[in-house]
Every structure is written in structure tokens, then in C-alpha cells.
Short mmCIF file of the N, C-alpha and C atoms (twelve columns), coordinates in Angstrom:
data_MODEL
# 
_entry.id   MODEL 
# 
loop_
_atom_site.group_PDB 
_atom_site.id 
_atom_site.type_symbol 
_atom_site.label_atom_id 
_atom_site.label_alt_id 
_atom_site.label_comp_id 
_atom_site.label_asym_id 
_atom_site.label_seq_id 
_atom_site.Cartn_x 
_atom_site.Cartn_y 
_atom_site.Cartn_z 
_atom_site.pdbx_PDB_model_num 
ATOM 1   N N  . MET A 1  61.368  125.204 126.037 1 
ATOM 2   C CA . MET A 1  62.694  125.712 126.524 1 
ATOM 3   C C  . MET A 1  63.790  124.779 126.325 1 
ATOM 4   N N  . LYS A 2  63.499  123.517 126.479 1 
ATOM 5   C CA . LYS A 2  64.439  122.442 126.293 1 
ATOM 6   C C  . LYS A 2  64.837  122.326 124.754 1 
ATOM 7   N N  . LYS A 3  63.780  122.502 124.028 1 
ATOM 8   C CA . LYS A 3  64.031  122.354 122.600 1 
ATOM 9   C C  . LYS A 3  64.866  123.518 121.986 1 
ATOM 10  N N  . CYS A 4  64.693  124.799 122.571 1 
ATOM 11  C CA . CYS A 4  65.480  125.918 122.234 1 
ATOM 12  C C  . CYS A 4  66.981  125.611 122.539 1 
ATOM 13  N N  . TRP A 5  67.285  125.126 123.725 1 
ATOM 14  C CA . TRP A 5  68.635  124.824 124.097 1 
ATOM 15  C C  . TRP A 5  69.186  123.841 123.049 1 
ATOM 16  N N  . ALA A 6  68.434  122.803 122.767 1 
ATOM 17  C CA . ALA A 6  68.930  121.712 121.895 1 
ATOM 18  C C  . ALA A 6  69.239  122.336 120.529 1 
ATOM 19  N N  . VAL A 7  68.402  123.132 120.040 1 
ATOM 20  C CA . VAL A 7  68.684  123.759 118.709 1 
ATOM 21  C C  . VAL A 7  69.834  124.638 118.719 1 
ATOM 22  N N  . LEU A 8  69.932  125.459 119.850 1 
ATOM 23  C CA . LEU A 8  71.105  126.322 120.042 1 
ATOM 24  C C  . LEU A 8  72.445  125.582 119.988 1 
ATOM 25  N N  . ILE A 9  72.440  124.545 120.819 1 
ATOM 26  C CA . ILE A 9  73.706  123.684 120.898 1 
ATOM 27  C C  . ILE A 9  73.963  123.010 119.600 1 
ATOM 28  N N  . MET A 10 72.989  122.578 118.799 1 
ATOM 29  C CA . MET A 10 73.168  121.927 117.601 1 
ATOM 30  C C  . MET A 10 73.801  123.014 116.539 1 
ATOM 31  N N  . LEU A 11 73.235  124.166 116.548 1 
ATOM 32  C CA . LEU A 11 73.777  125.275 115.634 1 
ATOM 33  C C  . LEU A 11 75.231  125.594 115.948 1 
ATOM 34  N N  . VAL A 12 75.543  125.665 117.315 1 
ATOM 35  C CA . VAL A 12 76.942  125.927 117.655 1 
ATOM 36  C C  . VAL A 12 77.936  124.793 117.153 1 
ATOM 37  N N  . PHE A 13 77.398  123.525 117.329 1 
ATOM 38  C CA . PHE A 13 78.207  122.423 116.830 1 
ATOM 39  C C  . PHE A 13 78.410  122.551 115.291 1 
ATOM 40  N N  . ILE A 14 77.323  122.871 114.605 1 
ATOM 41  C CA . ILE A 14 77.468  122.945 113.150 1 
ATOM 42  C C  . ILE A 14 78.354  124.035 112.680 1 
ATOM 43  N N  . PHE A 15 78.156  125.215 113.346 1 
ATOM 44  C CA . PHE A 15 79.028  126.386 112.946 1 
ATOM 45  C C  . PHE A 15 80.397  126.256 113.302 1 
ATOM 46  N N  . SER A 16 80.696  125.504 114.475 1 
ATOM 47  C CA . SER A 16 82.077  125.343 114.925 1 
ATOM 48  C C  . SER A 16 82.825  124.282 113.992 1 
ATOM 49  N N  . SER A 17 82.102  123.461 113.269 1 
ATOM 50  C CA . SER A 17 82.808  122.540 112.439 1 
ATOM 51  C C  . SER A 17 83.247  123.175 111.166 1 
ATOM 52  N N  . PHE A 18 82.682  124.339 110.707 1 
ATOM 53  C CA . PHE A 18 83.182  125.004 109.564 1 
ATOM 54  C C  . PHE A 18 83.948  126.234 109.957 1 
ATOM 55  N N  . ALA A 19 85.027  126.566 109.248 1 
ATOM 56  C CA . ALA A 19 85.801  127.717 109.625 1 
ATOM 57  C C  . ALA A 19 85.648  128.791 108.604 1 
ATOM 58  N N  . PHE A 20 84.402  128.986 108.055 1 
ATOM 59  C CA . PHE A 20 84.260  130.014 107.063 1 
ATOM 60  C C  . PHE A 20 84.186  131.345 107.740 1 
ATOM 61  N N  . PHE A 21 83.915  131.552 109.031 1 
ATOM 62  C CA . PHE A 21 83.904  132.868 109.650 1 
ATOM 63  C C  . PHE A 21 85.258  133.270 110.141 1 
ATOM 64  N N  . VAL A 22 86.289  132.467 110.057 1 
ATOM 65  C CA . VAL A 22 87.584  132.845 110.527 1 
ATOM 66  C C  . VAL A 22 88.386  133.347 109.233 1 
ATOM 67  N N  . LYS A 23 88.907  134.543 109.275 1 
ATOM 68  C CA . LYS A 23 89.530  135.162 108.114 1 
ATOM 69  C C  . LYS A 23 90.949  134.736 107.949 1 
ATOM 70  N N  . ASP A 24 91.763  134.620 109.008 1 
ATOM 71  C CA . ASP A 24 93.146  134.235 108.953 1 
ATOM 72  C C  . ASP A 24 93.405  132.788 109.276 1 
ATOM 73  N N  . ILE A 25 93.232  131.966 108.321 1 
ATOM 74  C CA . ILE A 25 93.457  130.488 108.518 1 
ATOM 75  C C  . ILE A 25 94.789  130.126 107.939 1 
ATOM 76  N N  . SER A 26 95.749  129.588 108.704 1 
ATOM 77  C CA . SER A 26 96.919  129.180 108.067 1 
ATOM 78  C C  . SER A 26 97.024  127.756 108.278 1 
ATOM 79  N N  . PHE A 27 97.175  127.049 107.206 1 
ATOM 80  C CA . PHE A 27 97.337  125.611 107.221 1 
ATOM 81  C C  . PHE A 27 98.786  125.226 107.236 1 
ATOM 82  N N  . THR A 28 99.270  124.488 108.221 1 
ATOM 83  C CA . THR A 28 100.630 124.048 108.206 1 
ATOM 84  C C  . THR A 28 100.706 122.583 107.932 1 
ATOM 85  N N  . SER A 29 101.833 122.205 107.307 1 
ATOM 86  C CA . SER A 29 101.975 120.900 107.041 1 
ATOM 87  C C  . SER A 29 102.720 120.143 108.187 1 
ATOM 88  N N  . VAL A 30 102.373 118.812 108.305 1 
ATOM 89  C CA . VAL A 30 102.920 117.988 109.371 1 
ATOM 90  C C  . VAL A 30 104.222 117.371 108.900 1 
ATOM 91  N N  . THR A 31 105.208 117.532 109.884 1 
ATOM 92  C CA . THR A 31 106.458 116.999 109.532 1 
ATOM 93  C C  . THR A 31 106.951 115.964 110.506 1 
ATOM 94  N N  . ALA A 32 107.716 115.026 110.196 1 
ATOM 95  C CA . ALA A 32 108.157 114.067 111.181 1 
ATOM 96  C C  . ALA A 32 109.233 114.596 112.036 1 
ATOM 97  N N  . ALA A 33 109.403 114.057 113.178 1 
ATOM 98  C CA . ALA A 33 110.427 114.374 114.103 1 
ATOM 99  C C  . ALA A 33 111.850 113.977 113.605 1 
ATOM 100 N N  . SER A 34 112.858 114.807 113.945 1 
ATOM 101 C CA . SER A 34 114.116 114.402 113.395 1 
ATOM 102 C C  . SER A 34 114.727 113.158 114.035 1 
ATOM 103 N N  . ARG A 35 114.256 112.875 115.301 1 
ATOM 104 C CA . ARG A 35 114.687 111.679 115.981 1 
ATOM 105 C C  . ARG A 35 113.601 111.258 116.903 1 
ATOM 106 N N  . ASN A 36 113.752 110.009 117.435 1 
ATOM 107 C CA . ASN A 36 112.717 109.550 118.401 1 
ATOM 108 C C  . ASN A 36 113.014 110.209 119.762 1 
ATOM 109 N N  . LYS A 37 112.050 111.058 120.224 1 
ATOM 110 C CA . LYS A 37 112.271 111.853 121.401 1 
ATOM 111 C C  . LYS A 37 111.854 111.083 122.652 1 
ATOM 112 N N  . GLY A 38 110.910 110.200 122.544 1 
ATOM 113 C CA . GLY A 38 110.395 109.451 123.702 1 
ATOM 114 C C  . GLY A 38 109.479 108.383 123.186 1 
ATOM 115 N N  . ALA A 39 109.907 107.202 123.336 1 
ATOM 116 C CA . ALA A 39 109.051 106.009 122.874 1 
ATOM 117 C C  . ALA A 39 108.231 105.544 124.002 1 
ATOM 118 N N  . THR A 40 107.101 104.896 123.600 1 
ATOM 119 C CA . THR A 40 106.234 104.290 124.545 1 
ATOM 120 C C  . THR A 40 106.398 102.849 124.603 1 
ATOM 121 N N  . PHE A 41 106.509 102.268 125.785 1 
ATOM 122 C CA . PHE A 41 106.668 100.757 125.860 1 
ATOM 123 C C  . PHE A 41 105.431 100.157 126.427 1 
ATOM 124 N N  . ILE A 42 104.908 99.183  125.702 1 
ATOM 125 C CA . ILE A 42 103.688 98.457  126.111 1 
ATOM 126 C C  . ILE A 42 104.093 97.043  126.404 1 
ATOM 127 N N  . ALA A 43 103.815 96.633  127.687 1 
ATOM 128 C CA . ALA A 43 104.066 95.254  128.046 1 
ATOM 129 C C  . ALA A 43 102.846 94.389  127.710 1 
ATOM 130 N N  . ASN A 44 103.045 93.526  126.685 1 
ATOM 131 C CA . ASN A 44 101.970 92.718  126.343 1 
ATOM 132 C C  . ASN A 44 101.966 91.300  126.988 1 
ATOM 133 N N  . ARG A 45 103.006 90.979  127.670 1 
ATOM 134 C CA . ARG A 45 102.999 89.960  128.597 1 
ATOM 135 C C  . ARG A 45 104.229 90.033  129.521 1 
ATOM 136 N N  . PHE A 46 104.016 89.428  130.778 1 
ATOM 137 C CA . PHE A 46 105.017 89.606  131.712 1 
ATOM 138 C C  . PHE A 46 105.992 88.281  131.762 1 
ATOM 139 N N  . ILE A 47 107.212 88.528  131.924 1 
ATOM 140 C CA . ILE A 47 108.241 87.517  131.874 1 
ATOM 141 C C  . ILE A 47 108.935 87.563  133.209 1 
ATOM 142 N N  . PRO A 48 109.059 86.314  133.847 1 
ATOM 143 C CA . PRO A 48 109.750 86.331  135.139 1 
ATOM 144 C C  . PRO A 48 111.172 86.849  135.132 1 
ATOM 145 N N  . VAL A 49 111.602 87.422  136.191 1 
ATOM 146 C CA . VAL A 49 113.090 87.923  136.162 1 
ATOM 147 C C  . VAL A 49 113.984 86.782  136.099 1 
ATOM 148 N N  . GLY A 50 115.076 87.061  135.224 1 
ATOM 149 C CA . GLY A 50 115.992 86.062  134.954 1 
ATOM 150 C C  . GLY A 50 115.789 85.037  133.903 1 
ATOM 151 N N  . TYR A 51 114.634 85.242  133.181 1 
ATOM 152 C CA . TYR A 51 114.156 84.338  132.111 1 
ATOM 153 C C  . TYR A 51 114.073 85.204  130.840 1 
ATOM 154 N N  . GLY A 52 114.306 84.649  129.666 1 
ATOM 155 C CA . GLY A 52 114.086 85.280  128.441 1 
ATOM 156 C C  . GLY A 52 112.625 85.144  127.913 1 
ATOM 157 N N  . ARG A 53 112.499 85.686  126.680 1 
ATOM 158 C CA . ARG A 53 111.158 85.739  126.126 1 
ATOM 159 C C  . ARG A 53 110.638 84.322  125.815 1 
ATOM 160 N N  . ASP A 54 111.622 83.435  125.592 1 
ATOM 161 C CA . ASP A 54 111.196 81.974  125.196 1 
ATOM 162 C C  . ASP A 54 111.126 81.139  126.498 1 
ATOM 163 N N  . GLY A 55 111.239 81.674  127.682 1 
ATOM 164 C CA . GLY A 55 111.112 80.902  128.847 1 
ATOM 165 C C  . GLY A 55 112.289 80.169  129.353 1 
ATOM 166 N N  . LEU A 56 113.463 80.419  128.741 1 
ATOM 167 C CA . LEU A 56 114.723 79.863  129.207 1 
ATOM 168 C C  . LEU A 56 115.482 80.727  130.036 1 
ATOM 169 N N  . PRO A 57 116.215 80.241  131.041 1 
ATOM 170 C CA . PRO A 57 117.016 81.034  131.906 1 
ATOM 171 C C  . PRO A 57 118.091 81.905  131.133 1 
ATOM 172 N N  . LEU A 58 118.354 83.091  131.618 1 
ATOM 173 C CA . LEU A 58 119.336 84.000  130.868 1 
ATOM 174 C C  . LEU A 58 120.710 83.558  131.389 1 
ATOM 175 N N  . THR A 59 121.660 83.754  130.423 1 
ATOM 176 C CA . THR A 59 123.061 83.463  130.763 1 
ATOM 177 C C  . THR A 59 123.915 84.717  131.060 1 
ATOM 178 N N  . GLY A 60 125.003 84.566  131.696 1 
ATOM 179 C CA . GLY A 60 125.888 85.646  131.926 1 
ATOM 180 C C  . GLY A 60 125.467 86.646  133.132 1 
ATOM 181 N N  . GLY A 61 124.669 86.005  134.066 1 
ATOM 182 C CA . GLY A 61 124.304 86.875  135.163 1 
ATOM 183 C C  . GLY A 61 123.324 87.982  134.960 1 
ATOM 184 N N  . ARG A 62 122.756 88.031  133.712 1 
ATOM 185 C CA . ARG A 62 121.676 88.977  133.423 1 
ATOM 186 C C  . ARG A 62 120.423 88.751  134.101 1 
ATOM 187 N N  . GLN A 63 119.652 89.831  134.431 1 
ATOM 188 C CA . GLN A 63 118.402 89.751  135.092 1 
ATOM 189 C C  . GLN A 63 117.206 89.904  134.140 1 
ATOM 190 N N  . PHE A 64 117.505 90.675  133.087 1 
ATOM 191 C CA . PHE A 64 116.419 91.072  132.097 1 
ATOM 192 C C  . PHE A 64 116.935 90.878  130.654 1 
ATOM 193 N N  . PRO A 65 116.116 90.452  129.756 1 
ATOM 194 C CA . PRO A 65 116.601 90.309  128.332 1 
ATOM 195 C C  . PRO A 65 116.927 91.596  127.691 1 
# 
């Protein structure tokens, strides 16, 4: 019984990877966004408040670079 389930699942995976049984396939091209709608920021290192990226204190009363 375990082997029958394994073969059935394998066949489902194989047949789902091909789209030959779908009649109406429409391929759309990918286009770039007209503007940056939401960027992602990744902090690769933490900098103390009041200091710049080079480790020197910020001027002009700023807290962040």
C-alpha cells in the first residue's frame, strides 16, 4: 500500500510539472514597475545613535546618518 501511494504521488508531481492537459494557457511577459513602490532595507551592521558609518560623531545635531 505504501508503494502505491508513493507511485501515485510521484505521478501527480510529474503530471503537474507539464501543462499539456491545460487547453487555455496564456503566457504573459514580465514588465518592470514604473517606480519603486516599496524598498526593503537590510541592516548589515548596527551603528550607535549619533555616529556616522565611519564611527565619527555626526555634526549639526543629527541623530542618524
